[in-house]
Amino acid sequence: MRTKEQDMMYHKIDTYLKKYAINEEARYCVSPLVALQSLEMNHLYQDLGFKSRTQMGVYMAQHFPQLAYMKPKDKLWKKFLYDAIGMVAPACATCNDQEHCFTCLIAEATA
């Protein structure tokens, strides 16, 4: 069961992705899936079932090409999406890789 905050995050990510969806499948199937999995506690590529970030990048470029073009190459997808909606992903609070994350808001706050 999701909290109200998680529901808000889900809807913000879903709405954001839908703006960049290339077609109906991306808009109504992929966007909700990515939004839902972004609430999970692993790396987004893992929660979506990909073996690597590269695989996820190809998938996102197929469904959201303009968004993939906008995303900095050294920024992780989950970080990029949550930055776009002005929030911190739920997994960030317990992430063991904060020091390597592209301008991680949590790492900055504790420095």
Coordinates of C-alpha atoms in Angstrom, one line a residue:
M1 CA 0.0 0.0 0.0
R2 CA 1.4 3.4 -1.0
T3 CA 1.4 6.5 1.2
K4 CA -0.1 9.8 0.0
E5 CA 3.3 11.1 -0.7
Q6 CA 4.1 8.1 -2.8
D7 CA 0.8 8.5 -4.7
M8 CA 1.8 12.1 -5.4
M9 CA 5.2 11.1 -6.6
Y10 CA 3.7 8.4 -8.8
H11 CA 1.3 10.8 -10.4
K12 CA 3.9 13.5 -10.9
I13 CA 6.3 11.1 -12.6
D14 CA 3.6 9.5 -14.7
T15 CA 2.3 12.9 -15.9
Y16 CA 5.9 14.1 -16.6
L17 CA 6.6 11.0 -18.7
K18 CA 3.4 11.2 -20.6
K19 CA 4.3 14.7 -21.9
Y20 CA 7.3 13.1 -23.7
A21 CA 5.7 9.8 -24.7
I22 CA 6.2 9.0 -28.4
N23 CA 3.0 7.1 -28.8
E24 CA -0.1 5.6 -27.0
E25 CA 1.8 2.5 -25.8
A26 CA 4.5 4.8 -24.2
R27 CA 1.8 7.1 -22.8
Y28 CA -0.6 4.5 -21.3
C29 CA 1.6 1.4 -20.7
V30 CA 5.2 2.4 -20.2
S31 CA 4.7 5.7 -18.3
P32 CA 2.6 4.2 -15.5
L33 CA 5.0 1.2 -15.3
V34 CA 8.1 3.4 -15.0
A35 CA 6.4 5.7 -12.5
L36 CA 5.3 2.8 -10.3
Q37 CA 8.8 1.2 -10.4
S38 CA 10.4 4.5 -9.6
L39 CA 8.9 4.2 -6.1
E40 CA 10.9 1.0 -5.4
M41 CA 14.1 0.9 -3.4
N42 CA 16.6 -0.4 -6.0
H43 CA 18.1 1.3 -9.0
L44 CA 15.3 2.0 -11.6
Y45 CA 16.9 -0.2 -14.2
Q46 CA 16.8 -3.1 -11.8
D47 CA 13.2 -2.6 -10.7
L48 CA 12.2 -2.5 -14.4
G49 CA 14.0 -5.9 -14.9
F50 CA 16.9 -4.7 -17.1
K51 CA 20.4 -6.1 -16.7
S52 CA 22.1 -2.8 -17.2
R53 CA 21.6 1.0 -17.3
T54 CA 22.4 0.8 -21.0
Q55 CA 19.4 -1.5 -21.7
M56 CA 17.2 0.9 -19.8
G57 CA 18.6 3.8 -21.7
V58 CA 17.7 2.1 -25.0
Y59 CA 14.2 1.4 -23.7
M60 CA 13.6 4.9 -22.5
A61 CA 14.9 6.4 -25.8
Q62 CA 12.5 4.2 -27.8
H63 CA 9.5 5.4 -25.7
F64 CA 10.6 8.9 -24.7
P65 CA 13.2 10.0 -27.3
Q66 CA 13.0 13.7 -26.5
L67 CA 13.4 13.0 -22.8
A68 CA 16.4 10.7 -23.5
Y69 CA 18.0 13.5 -25.5
M70 CA 17.5 16.0 -22.6
K71 CA 18.9 13.7 -19.9
P72 CA 22.6 14.3 -19.1
K73 CA 24.6 11.2 -19.9
D74 CA 26.1 11.1 -16.4
K75 CA 22.8 11.4 -14.6
L76 CA 20.8 8.3 -13.6
W77 CA 17.3 8.0 -14.9
K78 CA 15.6 7.9 -11.5
K79 CA 17.6 11.0 -10.4
F80 CA 16.7 12.7 -13.6
L81 CA 13.0 12.1 -13.3
Y82 CA 12.8 13.1 -9.7
D83 CA 14.8 16.2 -10.3
A84 CA 12.4 17.1 -13.1
I85 CA 9.4 17.0 -10.7
G86 CA 11.3 18.7 -7.9
M87 CA 11.3 15.7 -5.5
V88 CA 13.7 13.2 -4.0
A89 CA 13.1 9.6 -4.9
P90 CA 12.1 7.3 -2.0
A91 CA 15.2 5.1 -2.5
C92 CA 17.6 8.0 -2.2
A93 CA 17.4 8.1 1.6
T94 CA 18.9 4.6 2.0
C95 CA 21.1 4.6 -1.1
N96 CA 24.7 3.4 -0.6
D97 CA 25.9 5.3 -3.7
Q98 CA 25.0 8.9 -2.8
E99 CA 28.6 10.1 -3.2
H100 CA 28.6 9.0 -6.9
C101 CA 25.1 10.3 -7.7
F102 CA 25.0 13.3 -10.0
T103 CA 24.5 16.3 -7.6
C104 CA 22.7 14.1 -5.1
L105 CA 20.5 16.4 -3.0
I106 CA 20.9 14.2 0.1
A107 CA 24.7 14.1 -0.2
E108 CA 24.7 17.9 -0.5
A109 CA 22.5 18.3 2.6
T110 CA 24.7 16.1 4.8
A111 CA 28.1 17.6 3.6

